[in-house]
Short mmCIF file of C-alpha atoms and ligand atoms in Angstrom, two decimals:
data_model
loop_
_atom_site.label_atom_id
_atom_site.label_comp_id
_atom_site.label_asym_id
_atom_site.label_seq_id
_atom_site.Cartn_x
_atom_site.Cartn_y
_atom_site.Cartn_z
CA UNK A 101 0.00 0.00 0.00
CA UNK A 102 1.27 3.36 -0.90
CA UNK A 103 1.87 5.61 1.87
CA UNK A 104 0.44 9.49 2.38
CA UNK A 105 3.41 10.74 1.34
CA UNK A 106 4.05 9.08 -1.82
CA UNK A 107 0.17 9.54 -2.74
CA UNK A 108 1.12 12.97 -1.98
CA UNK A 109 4.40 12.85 -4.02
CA UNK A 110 2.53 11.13 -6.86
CA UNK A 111 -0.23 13.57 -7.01
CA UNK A 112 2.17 16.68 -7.22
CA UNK A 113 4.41 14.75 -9.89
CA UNK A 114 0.99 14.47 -11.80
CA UNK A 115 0.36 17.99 -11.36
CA UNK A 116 3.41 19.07 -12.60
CA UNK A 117 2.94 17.41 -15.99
CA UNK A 118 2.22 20.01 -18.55
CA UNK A 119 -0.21 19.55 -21.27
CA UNK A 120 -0.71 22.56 -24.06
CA UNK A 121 -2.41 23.23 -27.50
CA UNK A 122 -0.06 20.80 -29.49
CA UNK A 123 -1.44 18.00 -27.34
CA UNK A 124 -5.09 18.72 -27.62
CA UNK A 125 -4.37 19.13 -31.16
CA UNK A 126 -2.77 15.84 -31.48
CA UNK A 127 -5.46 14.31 -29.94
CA UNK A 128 -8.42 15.74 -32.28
CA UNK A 129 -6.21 15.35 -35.52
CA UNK A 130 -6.34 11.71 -33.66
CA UNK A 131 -9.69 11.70 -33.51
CA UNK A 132 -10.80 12.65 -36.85
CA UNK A 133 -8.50 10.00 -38.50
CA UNK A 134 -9.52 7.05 -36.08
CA UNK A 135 -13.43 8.11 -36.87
CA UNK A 136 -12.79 7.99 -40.51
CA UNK A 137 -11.19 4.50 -40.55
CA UNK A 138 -13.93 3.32 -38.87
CA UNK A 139 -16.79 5.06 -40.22
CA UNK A 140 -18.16 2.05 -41.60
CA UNK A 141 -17.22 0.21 -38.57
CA UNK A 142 -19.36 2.59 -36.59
CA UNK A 143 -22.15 2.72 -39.87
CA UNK A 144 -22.50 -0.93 -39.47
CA UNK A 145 -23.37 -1.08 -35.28
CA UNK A 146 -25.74 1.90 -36.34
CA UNK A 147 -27.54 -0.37 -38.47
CA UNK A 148 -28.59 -2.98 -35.91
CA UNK A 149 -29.84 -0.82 -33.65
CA UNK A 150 -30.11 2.52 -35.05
CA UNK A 151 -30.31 4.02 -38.28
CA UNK A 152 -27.27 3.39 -39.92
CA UNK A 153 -26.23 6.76 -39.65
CA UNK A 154 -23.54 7.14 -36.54
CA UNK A 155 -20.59 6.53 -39.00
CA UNK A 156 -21.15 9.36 -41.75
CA UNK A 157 -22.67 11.57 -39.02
CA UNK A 158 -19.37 11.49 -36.84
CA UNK A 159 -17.13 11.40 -39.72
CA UNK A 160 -18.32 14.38 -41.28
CA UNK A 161 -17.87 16.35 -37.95
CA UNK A 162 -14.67 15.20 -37.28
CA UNK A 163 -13.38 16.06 -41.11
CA UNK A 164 -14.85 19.61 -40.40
CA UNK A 165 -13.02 19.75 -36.85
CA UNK A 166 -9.53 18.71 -38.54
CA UNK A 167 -10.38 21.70 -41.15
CA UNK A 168 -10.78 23.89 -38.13
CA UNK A 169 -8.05 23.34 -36.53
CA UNK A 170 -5.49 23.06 -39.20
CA UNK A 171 -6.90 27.12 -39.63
CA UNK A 172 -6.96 28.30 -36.58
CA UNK A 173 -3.83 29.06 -35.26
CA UNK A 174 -2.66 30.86 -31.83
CA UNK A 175 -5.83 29.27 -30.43
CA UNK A 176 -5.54 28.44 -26.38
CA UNK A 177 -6.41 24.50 -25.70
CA UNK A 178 -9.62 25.61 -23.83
CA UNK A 179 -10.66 27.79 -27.24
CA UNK A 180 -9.51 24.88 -29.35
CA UNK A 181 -12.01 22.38 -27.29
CA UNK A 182 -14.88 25.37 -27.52
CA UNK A 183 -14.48 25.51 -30.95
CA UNK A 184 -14.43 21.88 -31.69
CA UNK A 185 -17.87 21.63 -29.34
CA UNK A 186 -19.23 24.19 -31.98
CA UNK A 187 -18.26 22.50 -34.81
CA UNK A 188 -19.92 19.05 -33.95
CA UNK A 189 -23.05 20.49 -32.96
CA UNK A 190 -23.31 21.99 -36.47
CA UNK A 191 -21.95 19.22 -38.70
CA UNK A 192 -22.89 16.33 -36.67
CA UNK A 193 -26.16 16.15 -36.39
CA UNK A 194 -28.72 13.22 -34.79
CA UNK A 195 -28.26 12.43 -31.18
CA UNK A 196 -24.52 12.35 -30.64
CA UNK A 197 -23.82 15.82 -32.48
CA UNK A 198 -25.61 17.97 -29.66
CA UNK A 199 -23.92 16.03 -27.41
CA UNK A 200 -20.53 15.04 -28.30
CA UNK A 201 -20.98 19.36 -29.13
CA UNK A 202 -21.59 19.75 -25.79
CA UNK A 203 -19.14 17.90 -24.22
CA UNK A 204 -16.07 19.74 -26.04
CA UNK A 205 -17.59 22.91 -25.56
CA UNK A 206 -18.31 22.38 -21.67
CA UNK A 207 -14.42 20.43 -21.30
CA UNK A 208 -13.25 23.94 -23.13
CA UNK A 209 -15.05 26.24 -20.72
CA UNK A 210 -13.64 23.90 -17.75
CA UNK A 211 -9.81 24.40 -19.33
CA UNK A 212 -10.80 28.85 -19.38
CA UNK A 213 -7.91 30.89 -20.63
CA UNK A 214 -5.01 28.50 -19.08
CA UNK A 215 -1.90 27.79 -21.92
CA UNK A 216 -1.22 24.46 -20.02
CA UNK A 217 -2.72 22.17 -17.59
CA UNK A 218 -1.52 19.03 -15.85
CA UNK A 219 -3.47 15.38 -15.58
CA UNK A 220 -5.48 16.47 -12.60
CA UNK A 221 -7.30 18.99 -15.38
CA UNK A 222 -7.32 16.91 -18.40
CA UNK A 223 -9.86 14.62 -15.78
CA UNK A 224 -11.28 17.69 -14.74
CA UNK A 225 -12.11 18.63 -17.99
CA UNK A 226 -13.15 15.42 -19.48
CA UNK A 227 -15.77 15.11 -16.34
CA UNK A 228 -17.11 18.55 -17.05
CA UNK A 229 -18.00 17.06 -20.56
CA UNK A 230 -19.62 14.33 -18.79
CA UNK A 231 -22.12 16.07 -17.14
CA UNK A 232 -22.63 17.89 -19.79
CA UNK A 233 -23.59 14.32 -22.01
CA UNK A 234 -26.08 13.94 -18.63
CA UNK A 235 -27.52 16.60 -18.64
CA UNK A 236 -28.35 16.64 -21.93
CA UNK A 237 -29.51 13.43 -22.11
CA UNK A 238 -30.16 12.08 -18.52
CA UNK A 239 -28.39 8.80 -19.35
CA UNK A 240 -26.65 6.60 -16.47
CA UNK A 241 -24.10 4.01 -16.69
CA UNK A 242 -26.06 0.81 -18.06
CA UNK A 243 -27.97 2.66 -20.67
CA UNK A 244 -26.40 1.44 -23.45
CA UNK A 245 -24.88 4.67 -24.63
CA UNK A 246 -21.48 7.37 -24.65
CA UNK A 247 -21.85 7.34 -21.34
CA UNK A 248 -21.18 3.26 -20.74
CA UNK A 249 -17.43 4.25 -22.30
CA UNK A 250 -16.29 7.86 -21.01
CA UNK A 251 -17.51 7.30 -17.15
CA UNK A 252 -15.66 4.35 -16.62
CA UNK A 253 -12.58 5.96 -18.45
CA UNK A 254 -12.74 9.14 -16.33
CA UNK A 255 -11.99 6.94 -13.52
CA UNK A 256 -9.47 5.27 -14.99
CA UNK A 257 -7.49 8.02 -16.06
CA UNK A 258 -7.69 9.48 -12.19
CA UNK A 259 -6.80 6.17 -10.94
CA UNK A 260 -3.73 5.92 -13.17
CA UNK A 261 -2.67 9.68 -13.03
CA UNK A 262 0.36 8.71 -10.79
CA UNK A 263 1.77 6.89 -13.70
CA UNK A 264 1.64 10.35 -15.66
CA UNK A 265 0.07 10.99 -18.74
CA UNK A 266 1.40 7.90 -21.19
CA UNK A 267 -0.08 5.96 -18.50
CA UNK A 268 -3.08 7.07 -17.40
CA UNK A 269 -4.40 8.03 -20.83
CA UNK A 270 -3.35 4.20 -21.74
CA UNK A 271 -5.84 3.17 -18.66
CA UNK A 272 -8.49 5.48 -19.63
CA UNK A 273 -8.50 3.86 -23.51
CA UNK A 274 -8.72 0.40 -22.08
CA UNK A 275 -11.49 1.13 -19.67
CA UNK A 276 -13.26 3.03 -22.63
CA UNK A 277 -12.92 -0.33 -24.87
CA UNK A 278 -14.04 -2.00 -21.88
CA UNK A 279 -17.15 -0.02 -21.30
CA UNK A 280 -17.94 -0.06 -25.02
CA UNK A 281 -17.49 -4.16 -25.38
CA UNK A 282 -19.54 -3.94 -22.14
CA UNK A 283 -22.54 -2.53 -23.48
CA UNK A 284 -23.46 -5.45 -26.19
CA UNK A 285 -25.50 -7.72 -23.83
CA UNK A 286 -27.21 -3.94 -22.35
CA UNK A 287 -30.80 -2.91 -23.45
CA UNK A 288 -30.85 0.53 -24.31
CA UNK A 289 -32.93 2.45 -22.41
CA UNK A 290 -31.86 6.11 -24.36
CA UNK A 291 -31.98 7.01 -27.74
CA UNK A 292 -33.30 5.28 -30.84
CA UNK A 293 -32.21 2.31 -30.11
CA UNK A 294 -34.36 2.03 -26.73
CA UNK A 295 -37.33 1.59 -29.52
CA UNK A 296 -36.03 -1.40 -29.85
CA UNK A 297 -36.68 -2.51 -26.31
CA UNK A 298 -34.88 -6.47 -25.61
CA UNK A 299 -33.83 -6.59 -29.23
CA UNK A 300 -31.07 -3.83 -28.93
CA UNK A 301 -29.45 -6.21 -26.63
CA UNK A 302 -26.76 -8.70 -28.34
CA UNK A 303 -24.93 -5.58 -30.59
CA UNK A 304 -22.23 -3.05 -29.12
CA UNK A 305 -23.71 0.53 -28.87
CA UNK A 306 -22.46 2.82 -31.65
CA UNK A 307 -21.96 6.08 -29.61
CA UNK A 308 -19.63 3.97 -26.72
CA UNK A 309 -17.65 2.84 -29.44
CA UNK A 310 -16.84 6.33 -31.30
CA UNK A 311 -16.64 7.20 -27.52
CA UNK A 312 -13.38 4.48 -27.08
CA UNK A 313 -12.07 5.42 -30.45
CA UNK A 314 -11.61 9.20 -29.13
CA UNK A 315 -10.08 7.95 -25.90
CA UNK A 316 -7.74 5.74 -28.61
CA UNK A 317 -6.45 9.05 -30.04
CA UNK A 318 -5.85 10.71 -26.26
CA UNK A 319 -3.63 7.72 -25.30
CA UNK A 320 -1.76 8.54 -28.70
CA UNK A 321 -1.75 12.31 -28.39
CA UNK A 322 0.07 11.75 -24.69
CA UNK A 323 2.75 9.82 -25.85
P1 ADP B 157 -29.25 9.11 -33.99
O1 ADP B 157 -29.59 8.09 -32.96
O2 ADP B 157 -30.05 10.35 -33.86
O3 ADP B 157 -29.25 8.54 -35.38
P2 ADP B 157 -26.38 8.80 -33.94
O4 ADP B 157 -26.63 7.55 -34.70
O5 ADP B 157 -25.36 9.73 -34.51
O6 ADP B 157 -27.72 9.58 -33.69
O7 ADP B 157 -25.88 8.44 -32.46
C1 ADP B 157 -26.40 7.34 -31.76
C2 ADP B 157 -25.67 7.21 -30.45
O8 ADP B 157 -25.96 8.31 -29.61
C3 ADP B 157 -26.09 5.99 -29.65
O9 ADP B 157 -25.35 4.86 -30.04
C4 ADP B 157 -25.82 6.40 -28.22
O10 ADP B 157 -24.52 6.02 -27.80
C5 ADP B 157 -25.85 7.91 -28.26
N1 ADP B 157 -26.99 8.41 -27.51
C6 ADP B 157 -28.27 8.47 -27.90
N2 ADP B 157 -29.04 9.02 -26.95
C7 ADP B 157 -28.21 9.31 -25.91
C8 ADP B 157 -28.38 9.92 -24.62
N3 ADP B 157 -29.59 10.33 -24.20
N4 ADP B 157 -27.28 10.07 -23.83
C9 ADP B 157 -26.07 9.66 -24.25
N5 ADP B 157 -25.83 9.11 -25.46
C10 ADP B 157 -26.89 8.92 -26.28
MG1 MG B 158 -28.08 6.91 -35.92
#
């Protein structure tokens, strides 16, 4: 068992690491190109329990996020994440734009006008896009949606902070996959697919699973 003092030791070494603008740019240029590999991918769970439309829909916001942010320049990390919130609301479109939107735009407002920030804030931030996924939607872990995969890797990522950021971001991806594999067996009780009632159950939830493929792209953007 770790003592006080290292926890405390730990904690400050994890404060000290220093995150800026190239990282969270990293991460979205990430993003878009892991979305677009698997926009069938994400198409195709769509179709069983949706309307085959999750794919396209994310991969067209993502393609108009990368265009954003390969012209913007001088942008702070918190803008950048504002921004991209924007951005998906507009281009995205069905269920997840308005709230993957939301979440960038409320993890952007958490960041304010800081240049860097250390692990402690990237959870910080991430959370604050959390609730705003919940409030938007009022789902709760076991719902079959987003939420199934960025919850559990919110905690992961605080849990593995101590490690620093190669690490933790490596234990929030996992737990993401986890909570997306995780949601197959679930009925969904939000969305379109909770039309479905039983028969959503047996097929992984398209949102969770764009929702581990963005925590894919942090782990990279950390390295
Ligand atoms: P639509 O269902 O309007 O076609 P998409 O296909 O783009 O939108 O997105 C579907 C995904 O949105 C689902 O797989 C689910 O993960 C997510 N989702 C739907 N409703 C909610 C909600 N209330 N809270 C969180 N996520 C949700
Ligand atoms: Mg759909």
């Amino acid at each position: 068992m770790p003592n006080e003092a290292s926890i405390g030791q730990s904690k400050r070494r994890a404060d000290r690491v220093r995150l800026d603008t190239g990282f969270v740019v990293r991460w979205l240029r990430g993003s878009a190109a892991d979305i677009a590999s698997n926009r069938d991918y994400l198409t195709q769970l769509d179709a069983a329990i949706g309307d085959a439309d999750h794919g396209v829909n994310m991969d067209r916001g993502l393609s108009a996020v990368l265009s954003m942010v390969e012209s913007a320049d001088g942008l702070l990390p918190g803008e950048l994440l504002v921004q991209t919130g924007a951005t998906l609301v507009l281009r995205v479109g069905g269920a997840a734009g308005p709230l993957y939107g939301t979440a960038f735009r409320e993890a952007g407002r958490a960041l304010g006008d800081r240049e860097t920030f250390g692990l402690e804030d990237l959870a910080d931030l991430l959370e604050a896009g959390l609730r705003g996924i919940t409030k938007l939607g009022a789902a709760d872990e076991g719902d079959k949606t987003i939420v199934d995969a960025w919850a559990p890797a919110i905690r992961a990522l605080r849990h593995g902070r101590s490690g620093g950021p190669a690490r933790a971001t490596h234990e929030a991806r996992v737990a993401a996959e986890a909570g997306s594999a995780a949601t197959t067996p679930m009925e969904a009780r939000k969305g379109r697919a909770s039309c479905l009632g039983p028969r959503s159950g047996g097929h992984q939830d398209p949102g969770a699973t764009s929702t581990a493929l963005l925590f894919a792209a942090l782990e990279r953007a950390a390295r």
